[in-house]
mmCIF file of C-alpha atoms and ligand atoms in Angstrom:
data_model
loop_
_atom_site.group_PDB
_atom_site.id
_atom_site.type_symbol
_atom_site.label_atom_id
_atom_site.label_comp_id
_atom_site.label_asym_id
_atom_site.label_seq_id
_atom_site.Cartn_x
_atom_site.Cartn_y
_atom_site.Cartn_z
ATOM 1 C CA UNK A 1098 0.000 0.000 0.000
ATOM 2 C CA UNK A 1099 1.257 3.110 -1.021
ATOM 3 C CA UNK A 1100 2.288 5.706 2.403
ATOM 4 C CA UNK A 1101 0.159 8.730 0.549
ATOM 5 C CA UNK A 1102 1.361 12.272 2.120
ATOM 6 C CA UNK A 1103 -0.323 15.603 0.695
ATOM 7 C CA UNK A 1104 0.644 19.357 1.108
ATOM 8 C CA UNK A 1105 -1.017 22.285 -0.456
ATOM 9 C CA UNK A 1106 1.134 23.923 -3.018
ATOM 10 C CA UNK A 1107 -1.580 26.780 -2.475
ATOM 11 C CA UNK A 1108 -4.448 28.339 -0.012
ATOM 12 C CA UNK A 1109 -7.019 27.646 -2.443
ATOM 13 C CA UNK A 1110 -6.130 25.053 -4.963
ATOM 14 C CA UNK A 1111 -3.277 22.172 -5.604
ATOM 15 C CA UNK A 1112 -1.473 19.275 -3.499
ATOM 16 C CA UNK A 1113 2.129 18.231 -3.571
ATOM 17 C CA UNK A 1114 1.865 14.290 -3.169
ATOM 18 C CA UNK A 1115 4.257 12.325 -2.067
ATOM 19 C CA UNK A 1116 4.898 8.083 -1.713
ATOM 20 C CA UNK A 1117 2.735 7.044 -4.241
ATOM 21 C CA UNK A 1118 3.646 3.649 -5.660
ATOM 22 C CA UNK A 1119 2.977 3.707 -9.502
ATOM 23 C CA UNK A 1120 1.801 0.081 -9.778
ATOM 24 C CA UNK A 1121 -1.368 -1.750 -10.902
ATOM 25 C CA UNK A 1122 -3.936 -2.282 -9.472
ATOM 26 C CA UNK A 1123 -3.634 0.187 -7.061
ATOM 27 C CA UNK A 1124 -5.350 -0.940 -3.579
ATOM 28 C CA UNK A 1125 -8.794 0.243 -2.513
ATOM 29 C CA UNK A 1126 -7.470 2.987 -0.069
ATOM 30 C CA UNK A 1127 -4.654 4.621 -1.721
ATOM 31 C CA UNK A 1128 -7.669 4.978 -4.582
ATOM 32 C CA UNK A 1129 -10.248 6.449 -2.559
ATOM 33 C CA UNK A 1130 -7.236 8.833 -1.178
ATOM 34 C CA UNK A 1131 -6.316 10.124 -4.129
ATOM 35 C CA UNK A 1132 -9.718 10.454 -5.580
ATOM 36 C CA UNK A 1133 -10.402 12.649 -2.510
ATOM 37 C CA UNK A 1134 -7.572 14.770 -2.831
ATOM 38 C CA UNK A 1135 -8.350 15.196 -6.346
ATOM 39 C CA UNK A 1136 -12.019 16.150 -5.693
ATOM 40 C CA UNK A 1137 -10.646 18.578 -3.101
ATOM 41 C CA UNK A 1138 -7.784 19.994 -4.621
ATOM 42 C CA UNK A 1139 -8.011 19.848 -8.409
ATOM 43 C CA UNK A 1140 -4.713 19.590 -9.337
ATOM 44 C CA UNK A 1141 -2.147 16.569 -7.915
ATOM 45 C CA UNK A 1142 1.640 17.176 -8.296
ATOM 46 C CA UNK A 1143 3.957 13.752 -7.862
ATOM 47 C CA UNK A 1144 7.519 15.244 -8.423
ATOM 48 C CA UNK A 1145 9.716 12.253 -9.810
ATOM 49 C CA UNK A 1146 7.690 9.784 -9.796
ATOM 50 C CA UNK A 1147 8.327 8.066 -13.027
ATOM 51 C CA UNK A 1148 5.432 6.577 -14.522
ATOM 52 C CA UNK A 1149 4.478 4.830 -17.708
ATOM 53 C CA UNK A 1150 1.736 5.129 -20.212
ATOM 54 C CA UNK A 1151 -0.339 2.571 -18.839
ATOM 55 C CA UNK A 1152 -0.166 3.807 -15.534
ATOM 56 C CA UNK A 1153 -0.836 7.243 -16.266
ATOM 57 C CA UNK A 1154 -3.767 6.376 -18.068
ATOM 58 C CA UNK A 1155 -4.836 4.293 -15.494
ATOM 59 C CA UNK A 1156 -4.983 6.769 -12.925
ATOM 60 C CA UNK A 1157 -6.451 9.142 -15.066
ATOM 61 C CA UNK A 1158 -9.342 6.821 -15.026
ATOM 62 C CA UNK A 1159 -9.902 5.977 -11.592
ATOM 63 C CA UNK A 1160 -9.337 9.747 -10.391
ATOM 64 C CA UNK A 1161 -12.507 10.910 -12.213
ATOM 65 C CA UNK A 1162 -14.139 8.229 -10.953
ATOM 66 C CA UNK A 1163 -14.280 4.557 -13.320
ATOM 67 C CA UNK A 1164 -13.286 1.708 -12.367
ATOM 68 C CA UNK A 1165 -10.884 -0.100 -14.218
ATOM 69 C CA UNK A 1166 -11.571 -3.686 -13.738
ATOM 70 C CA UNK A 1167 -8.767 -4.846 -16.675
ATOM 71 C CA UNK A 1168 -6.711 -2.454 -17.226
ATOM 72 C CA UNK A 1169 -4.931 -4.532 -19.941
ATOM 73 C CA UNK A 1170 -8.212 -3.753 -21.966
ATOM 74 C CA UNK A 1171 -7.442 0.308 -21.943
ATOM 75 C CA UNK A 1172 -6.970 2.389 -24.991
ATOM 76 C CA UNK A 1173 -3.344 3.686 -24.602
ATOM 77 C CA UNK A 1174 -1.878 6.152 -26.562
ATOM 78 C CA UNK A 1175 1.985 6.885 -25.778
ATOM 79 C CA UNK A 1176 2.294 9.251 -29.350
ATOM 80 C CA UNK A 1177 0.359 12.458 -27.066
ATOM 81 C CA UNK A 1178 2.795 15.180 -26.652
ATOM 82 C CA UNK A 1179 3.297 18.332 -26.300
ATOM 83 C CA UNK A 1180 6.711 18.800 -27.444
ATOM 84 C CA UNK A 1181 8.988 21.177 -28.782
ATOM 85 C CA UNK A 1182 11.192 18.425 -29.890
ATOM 86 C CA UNK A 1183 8.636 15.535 -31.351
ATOM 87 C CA UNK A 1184 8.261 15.984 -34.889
ATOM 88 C CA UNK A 1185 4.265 15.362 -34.674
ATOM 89 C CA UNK A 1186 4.388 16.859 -30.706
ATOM 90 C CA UNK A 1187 1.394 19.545 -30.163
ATOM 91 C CA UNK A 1188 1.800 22.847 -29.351
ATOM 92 C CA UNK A 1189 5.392 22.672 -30.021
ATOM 93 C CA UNK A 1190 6.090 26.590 -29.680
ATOM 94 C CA UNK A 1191 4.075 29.885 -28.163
ATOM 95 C CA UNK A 1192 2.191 30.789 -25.355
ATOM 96 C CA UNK A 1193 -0.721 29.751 -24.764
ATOM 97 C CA UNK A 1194 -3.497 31.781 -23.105
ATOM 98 C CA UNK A 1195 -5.458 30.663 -19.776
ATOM 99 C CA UNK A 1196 -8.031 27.441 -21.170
ATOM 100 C CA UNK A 1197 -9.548 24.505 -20.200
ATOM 101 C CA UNK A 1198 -9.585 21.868 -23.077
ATOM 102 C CA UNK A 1199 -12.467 21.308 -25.579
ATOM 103 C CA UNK A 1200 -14.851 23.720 -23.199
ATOM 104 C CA UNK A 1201 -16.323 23.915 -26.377
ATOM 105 C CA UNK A 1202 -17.720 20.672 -26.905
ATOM 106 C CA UNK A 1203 -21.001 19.156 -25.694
ATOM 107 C CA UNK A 1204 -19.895 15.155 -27.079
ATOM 108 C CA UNK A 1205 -16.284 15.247 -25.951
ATOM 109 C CA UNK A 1206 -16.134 16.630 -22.225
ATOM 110 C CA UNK A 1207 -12.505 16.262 -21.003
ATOM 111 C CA UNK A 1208 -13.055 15.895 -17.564
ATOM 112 C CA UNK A 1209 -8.773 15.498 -16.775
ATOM 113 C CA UNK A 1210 -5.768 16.226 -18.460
ATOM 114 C CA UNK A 1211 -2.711 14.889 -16.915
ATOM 115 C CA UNK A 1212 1.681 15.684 -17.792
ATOM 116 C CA UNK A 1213 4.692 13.484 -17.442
ATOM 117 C CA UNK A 1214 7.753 15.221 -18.199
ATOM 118 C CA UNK A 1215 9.366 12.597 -20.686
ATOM 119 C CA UNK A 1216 12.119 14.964 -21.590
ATOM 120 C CA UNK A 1217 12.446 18.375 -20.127
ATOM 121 C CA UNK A 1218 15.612 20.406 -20.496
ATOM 122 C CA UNK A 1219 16.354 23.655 -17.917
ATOM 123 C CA UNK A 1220 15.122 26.014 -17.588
ATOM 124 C CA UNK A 1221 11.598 24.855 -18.355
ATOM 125 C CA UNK A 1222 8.502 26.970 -19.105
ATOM 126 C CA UNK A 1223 5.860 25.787 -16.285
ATOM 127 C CA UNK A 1224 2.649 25.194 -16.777
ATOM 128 C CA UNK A 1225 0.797 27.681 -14.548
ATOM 129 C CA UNK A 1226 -2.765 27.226 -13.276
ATOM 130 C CA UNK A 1227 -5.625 29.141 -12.070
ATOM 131 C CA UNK A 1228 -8.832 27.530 -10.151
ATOM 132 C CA UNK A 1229 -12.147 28.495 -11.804
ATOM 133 C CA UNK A 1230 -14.093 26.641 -8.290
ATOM 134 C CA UNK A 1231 -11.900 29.349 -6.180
ATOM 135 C CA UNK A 1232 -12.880 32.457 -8.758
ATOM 136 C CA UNK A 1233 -16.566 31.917 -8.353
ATOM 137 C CA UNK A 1234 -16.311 31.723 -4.649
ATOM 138 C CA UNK A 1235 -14.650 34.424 -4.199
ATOM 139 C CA UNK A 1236 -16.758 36.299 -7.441
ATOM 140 C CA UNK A 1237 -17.885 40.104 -6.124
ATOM 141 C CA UNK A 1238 -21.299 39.615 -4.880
ATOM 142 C CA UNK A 1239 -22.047 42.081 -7.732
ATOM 143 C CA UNK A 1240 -20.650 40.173 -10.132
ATOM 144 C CA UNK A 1241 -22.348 36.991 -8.964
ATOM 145 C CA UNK A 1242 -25.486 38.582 -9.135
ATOM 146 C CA UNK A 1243 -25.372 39.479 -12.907
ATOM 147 C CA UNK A 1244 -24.565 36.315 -13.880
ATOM 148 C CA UNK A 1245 -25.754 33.718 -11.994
ATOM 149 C CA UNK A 1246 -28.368 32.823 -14.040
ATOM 150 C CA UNK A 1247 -26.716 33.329 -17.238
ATOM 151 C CA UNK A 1248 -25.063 31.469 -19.957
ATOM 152 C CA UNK A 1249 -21.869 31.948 -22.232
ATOM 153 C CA UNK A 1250 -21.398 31.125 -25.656
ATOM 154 C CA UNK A 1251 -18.952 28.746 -26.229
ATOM 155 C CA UNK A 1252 -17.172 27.992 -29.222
ATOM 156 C CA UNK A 1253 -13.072 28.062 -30.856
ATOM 157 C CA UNK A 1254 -12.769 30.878 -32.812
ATOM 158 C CA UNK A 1255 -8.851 32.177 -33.702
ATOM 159 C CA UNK A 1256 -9.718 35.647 -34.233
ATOM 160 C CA UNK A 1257 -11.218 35.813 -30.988
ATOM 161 C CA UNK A 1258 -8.079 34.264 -28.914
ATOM 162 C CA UNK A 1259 -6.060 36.656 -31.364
ATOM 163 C CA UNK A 1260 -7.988 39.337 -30.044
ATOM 164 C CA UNK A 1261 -7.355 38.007 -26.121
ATOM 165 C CA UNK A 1262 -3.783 37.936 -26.679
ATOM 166 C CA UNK A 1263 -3.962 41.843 -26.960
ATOM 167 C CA UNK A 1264 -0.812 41.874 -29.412
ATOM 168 C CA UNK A 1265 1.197 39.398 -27.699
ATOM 169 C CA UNK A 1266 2.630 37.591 -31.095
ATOM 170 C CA UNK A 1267 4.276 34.847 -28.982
ATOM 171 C CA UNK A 1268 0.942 33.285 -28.560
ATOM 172 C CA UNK A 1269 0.033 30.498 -30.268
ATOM 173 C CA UNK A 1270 -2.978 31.059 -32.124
ATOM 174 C CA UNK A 1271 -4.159 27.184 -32.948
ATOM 175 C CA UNK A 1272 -6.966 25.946 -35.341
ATOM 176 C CA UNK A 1273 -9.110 23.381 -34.314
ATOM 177 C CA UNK A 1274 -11.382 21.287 -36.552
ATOM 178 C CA UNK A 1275 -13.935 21.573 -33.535
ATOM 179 C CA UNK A 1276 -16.864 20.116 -36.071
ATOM 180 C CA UNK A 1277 -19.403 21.473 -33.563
ATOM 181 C CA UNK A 1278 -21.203 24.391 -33.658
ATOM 182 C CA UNK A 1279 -21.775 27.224 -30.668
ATOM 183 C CA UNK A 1280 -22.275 25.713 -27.550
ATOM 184 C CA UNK A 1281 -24.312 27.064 -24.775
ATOM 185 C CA UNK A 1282 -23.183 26.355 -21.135
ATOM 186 C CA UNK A 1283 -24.159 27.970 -17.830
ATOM 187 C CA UNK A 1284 -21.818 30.704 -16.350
ATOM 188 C CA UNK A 1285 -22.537 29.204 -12.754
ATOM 189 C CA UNK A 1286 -21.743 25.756 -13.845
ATOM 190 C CA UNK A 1287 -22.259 22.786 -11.491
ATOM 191 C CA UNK A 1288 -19.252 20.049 -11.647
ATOM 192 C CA UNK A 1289 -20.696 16.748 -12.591
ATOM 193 C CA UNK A 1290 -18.939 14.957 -10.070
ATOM 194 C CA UNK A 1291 -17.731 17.092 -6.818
ATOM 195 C CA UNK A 1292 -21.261 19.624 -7.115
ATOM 196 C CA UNK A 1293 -19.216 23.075 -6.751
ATOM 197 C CA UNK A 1294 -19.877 25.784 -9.053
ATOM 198 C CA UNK A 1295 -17.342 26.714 -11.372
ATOM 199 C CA UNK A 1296 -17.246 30.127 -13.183
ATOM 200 C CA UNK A 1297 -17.507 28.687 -16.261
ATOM 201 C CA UNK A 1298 -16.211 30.991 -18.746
ATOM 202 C CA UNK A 1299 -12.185 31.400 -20.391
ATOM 203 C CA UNK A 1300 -10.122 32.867 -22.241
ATOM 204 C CA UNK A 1301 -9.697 30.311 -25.209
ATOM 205 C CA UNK A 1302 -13.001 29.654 -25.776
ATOM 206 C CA UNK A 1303 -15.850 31.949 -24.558
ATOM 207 C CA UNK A 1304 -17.760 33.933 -27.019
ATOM 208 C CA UNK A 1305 -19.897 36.175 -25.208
ATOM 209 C CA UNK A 1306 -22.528 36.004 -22.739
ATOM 210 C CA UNK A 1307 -26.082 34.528 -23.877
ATOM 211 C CA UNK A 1308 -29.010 36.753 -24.378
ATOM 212 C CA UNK A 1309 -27.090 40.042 -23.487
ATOM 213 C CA UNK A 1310 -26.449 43.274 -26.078
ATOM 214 C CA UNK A 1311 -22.639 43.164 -26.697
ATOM 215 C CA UNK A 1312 -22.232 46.277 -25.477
ATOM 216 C CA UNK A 1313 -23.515 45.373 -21.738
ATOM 217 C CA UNK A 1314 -22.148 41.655 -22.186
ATOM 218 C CA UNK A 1315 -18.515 42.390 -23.475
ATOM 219 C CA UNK A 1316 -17.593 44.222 -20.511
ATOM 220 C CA UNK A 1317 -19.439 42.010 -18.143
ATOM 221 C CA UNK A 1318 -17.078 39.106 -19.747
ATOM 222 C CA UNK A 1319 -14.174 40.923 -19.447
ATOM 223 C CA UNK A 1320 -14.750 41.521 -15.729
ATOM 224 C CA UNK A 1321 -15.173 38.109 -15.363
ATOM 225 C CA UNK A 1322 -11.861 36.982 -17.289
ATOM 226 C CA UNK A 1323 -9.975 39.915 -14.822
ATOM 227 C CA UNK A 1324 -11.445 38.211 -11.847
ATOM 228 C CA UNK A 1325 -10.359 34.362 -12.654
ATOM 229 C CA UNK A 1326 -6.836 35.802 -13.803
ATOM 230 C CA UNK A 1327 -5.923 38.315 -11.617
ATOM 231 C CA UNK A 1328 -2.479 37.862 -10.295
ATOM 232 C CA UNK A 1329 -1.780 36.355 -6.854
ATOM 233 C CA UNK A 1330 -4.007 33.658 -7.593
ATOM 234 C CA UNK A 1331 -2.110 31.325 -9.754
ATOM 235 C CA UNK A 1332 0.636 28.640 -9.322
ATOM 236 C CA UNK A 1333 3.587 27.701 -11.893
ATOM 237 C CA UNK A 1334 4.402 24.345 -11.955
ATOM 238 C CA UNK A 1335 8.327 24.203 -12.635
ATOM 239 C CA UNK A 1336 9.137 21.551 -14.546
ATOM 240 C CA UNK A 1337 11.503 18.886 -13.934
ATOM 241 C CA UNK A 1338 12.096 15.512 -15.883
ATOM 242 C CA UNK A 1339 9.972 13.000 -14.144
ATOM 243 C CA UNK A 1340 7.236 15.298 -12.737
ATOM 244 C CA UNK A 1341 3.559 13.525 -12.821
ATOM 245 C CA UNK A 1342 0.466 15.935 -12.986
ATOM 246 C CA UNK A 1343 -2.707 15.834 -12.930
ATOM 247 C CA UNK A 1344 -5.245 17.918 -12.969
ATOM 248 C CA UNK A 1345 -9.025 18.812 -13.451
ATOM 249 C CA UNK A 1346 -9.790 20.325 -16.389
ATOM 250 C CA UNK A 1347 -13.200 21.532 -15.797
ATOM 251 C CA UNK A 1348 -12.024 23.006 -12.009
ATOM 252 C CA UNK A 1349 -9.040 24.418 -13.474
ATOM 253 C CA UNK A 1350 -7.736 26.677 -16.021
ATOM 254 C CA UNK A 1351 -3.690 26.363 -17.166
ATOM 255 C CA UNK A 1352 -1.602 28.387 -19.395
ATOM 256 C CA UNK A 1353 1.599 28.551 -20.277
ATOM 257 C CA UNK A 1354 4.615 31.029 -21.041
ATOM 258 C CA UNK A 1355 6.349 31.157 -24.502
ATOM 259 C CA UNK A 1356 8.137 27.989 -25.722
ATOM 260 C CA UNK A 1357 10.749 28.329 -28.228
ATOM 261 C CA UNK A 1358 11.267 25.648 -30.497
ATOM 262 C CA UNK A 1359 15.048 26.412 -30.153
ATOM 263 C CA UNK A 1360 14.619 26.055 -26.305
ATOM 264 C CA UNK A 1361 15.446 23.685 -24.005
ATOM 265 C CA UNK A 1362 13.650 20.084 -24.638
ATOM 266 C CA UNK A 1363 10.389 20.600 -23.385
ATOM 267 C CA UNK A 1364 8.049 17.062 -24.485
ATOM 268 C CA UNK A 1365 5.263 16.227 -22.018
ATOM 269 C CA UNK A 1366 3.376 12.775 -22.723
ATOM 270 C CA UNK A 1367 -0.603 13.796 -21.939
ATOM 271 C CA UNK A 1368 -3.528 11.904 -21.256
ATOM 272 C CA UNK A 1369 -7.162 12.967 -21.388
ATOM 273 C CA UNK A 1370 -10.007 11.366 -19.584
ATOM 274 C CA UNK A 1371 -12.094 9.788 -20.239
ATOM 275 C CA UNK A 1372 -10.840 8.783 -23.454
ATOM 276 C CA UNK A 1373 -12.639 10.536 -26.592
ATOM 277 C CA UNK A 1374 -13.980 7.701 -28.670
ATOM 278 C CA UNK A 1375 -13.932 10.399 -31.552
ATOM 279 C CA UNK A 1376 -10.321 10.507 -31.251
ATOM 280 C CA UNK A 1377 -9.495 6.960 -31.583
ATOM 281 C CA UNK A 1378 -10.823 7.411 -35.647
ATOM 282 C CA UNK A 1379 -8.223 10.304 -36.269
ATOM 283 C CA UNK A 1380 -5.602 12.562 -35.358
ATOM 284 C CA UNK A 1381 -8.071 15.508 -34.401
ATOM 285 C CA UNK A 1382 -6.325 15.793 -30.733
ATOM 286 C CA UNK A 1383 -3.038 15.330 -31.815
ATOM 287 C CA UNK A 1384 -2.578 17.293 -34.776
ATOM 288 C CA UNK A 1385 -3.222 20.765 -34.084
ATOM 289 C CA UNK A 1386 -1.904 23.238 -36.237
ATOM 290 C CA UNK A 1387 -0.246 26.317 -35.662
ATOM 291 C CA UNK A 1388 -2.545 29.473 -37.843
HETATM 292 FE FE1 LIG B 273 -4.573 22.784 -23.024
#
């Protein structure tokens, strides 16, 4: 059984975990621990821990919930990475703006996203993360009042991250082949599995607010964005080779500074969970292209 010890890498959000055993199965306690402190936390750090493929995508799994009763039977997918150094490796340069993936799809939910540094060179650019649970509690009661019975607009749309970068040409303005049209999701948005309310709304993907002239709602939106990125409130994971992340990609929002393709080696092998059954067709989540 694995001797699990946690510490809070910040007030609000995160835990530093320490003594996990990366073996399968994992026993019934060391499970429900870490599926508590995930719940709780959003975001689990194991600094070298080296794990493999199977085992990542194993705990990804069980940490939003399945059970894995053969875990020989999993899809696994070892070719995910973002990677300056990979020739097919995803975002490979750029900075990428404060997102949670896919929050524009109703069909393909990503409910965790998790990073093993495979090969990481120094200094590394961290990934840096934001809670979007912690930003509605602590939303102005103003604020909270407009909204909370609102919706957003979601949807990918380049020229509107262009226009969020605010002249920044280090970002990385991707293009998605999303194949879904506008999605409409509550601003006050209940997590399916924990029951907090996440302020639902980022930088990446939000359109506008629902049902609101665009000169009320634009400014509205912006207040929000201010709110869930104002500085103080995030932490930078520093990256060294053998770090194991996870995180919640619903509770959380991460971003990243530039990566230079010249730049130290920077390839992180992801998972996603669950596991798109679109994306076991085609390349949709591993081939995104720079605009
Ligand atoms: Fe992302």
């Amino acid at each position: 059984m694995s001797a699990i010890i946690a510490k809070d890498l910040t007030p609000a959000f995160g835990s530093e975990v320490s003594g996990l055993e990366p073996q399968i199965p994992l026993d019934a306690e060391t499970i429900a621990t870490l599926r508590r402190l995930f719940d709780e936390c959003g975001l689990l750090v194991f600094r070298n821990t080296p794990v493999d493929i199977k085992f990542q995508t194993y705990l990804s799994e069980l940490l939003i919930g399945n059970d894995v009763p053969d875990p020989d039977a999993l899809y696994i997918n070892d070719k995910f990475m973002i990677s300056n150094r990979e020739p097919k490796g995803a975002a490979p340069r750029g900075r990428l703006l404060f997102h949670s993936d896919q929050m524009w799809s109703a069909k393909d939910r990503v409910d965790l996203i998790s990073l093993y540094g495979k090969d990481v060179g120094q200094p590394a650019t961290p990934t840096i993360f934001v809670s979007a649970v912690d930003a509605w509690e602590t939303l102005p009661e103003d604020l909270r009042k407009k909204v909370e019975h609102r919706s957003a607009i979601q949807h990918y749309d380049p020229e509107v991250y262009r226009k969020r970068a605010a002249g920044d040409t280090d970002v990385l303005v991707s293009t998605y082949d999303t194949g879904e049209d506008f999605t409409t999701t509550p601003i006050a948005y209940t997590h399916p599995r924990t029951g907090k309310t996440i302020l639902y709304v980022c930088q990446q993907t939000t359109q506008k607010i629902a049902d609101m002239p665009e000169e009320e709602g634009e400014p509205l939106l912006e207040a929000l964005l201010d709110h869930l990125y104002a500085s103080g409130k995030e932490f930078a994971h520093k990256w060294q080779e053998g770090d194991f992340i996870v995180w919640d990609n619903l509770a959380m929002h991460h971003a990243r500074p530039n990566v230079e393709i010249e730049g130290p080696a920077r390839t992180l092998r992801k998972t996603i969970a669950p596991f798109p059954k679109s994306a076991i067709k085609g390349p949709k989540y591993d081939s995104i292209v720079e605009a």
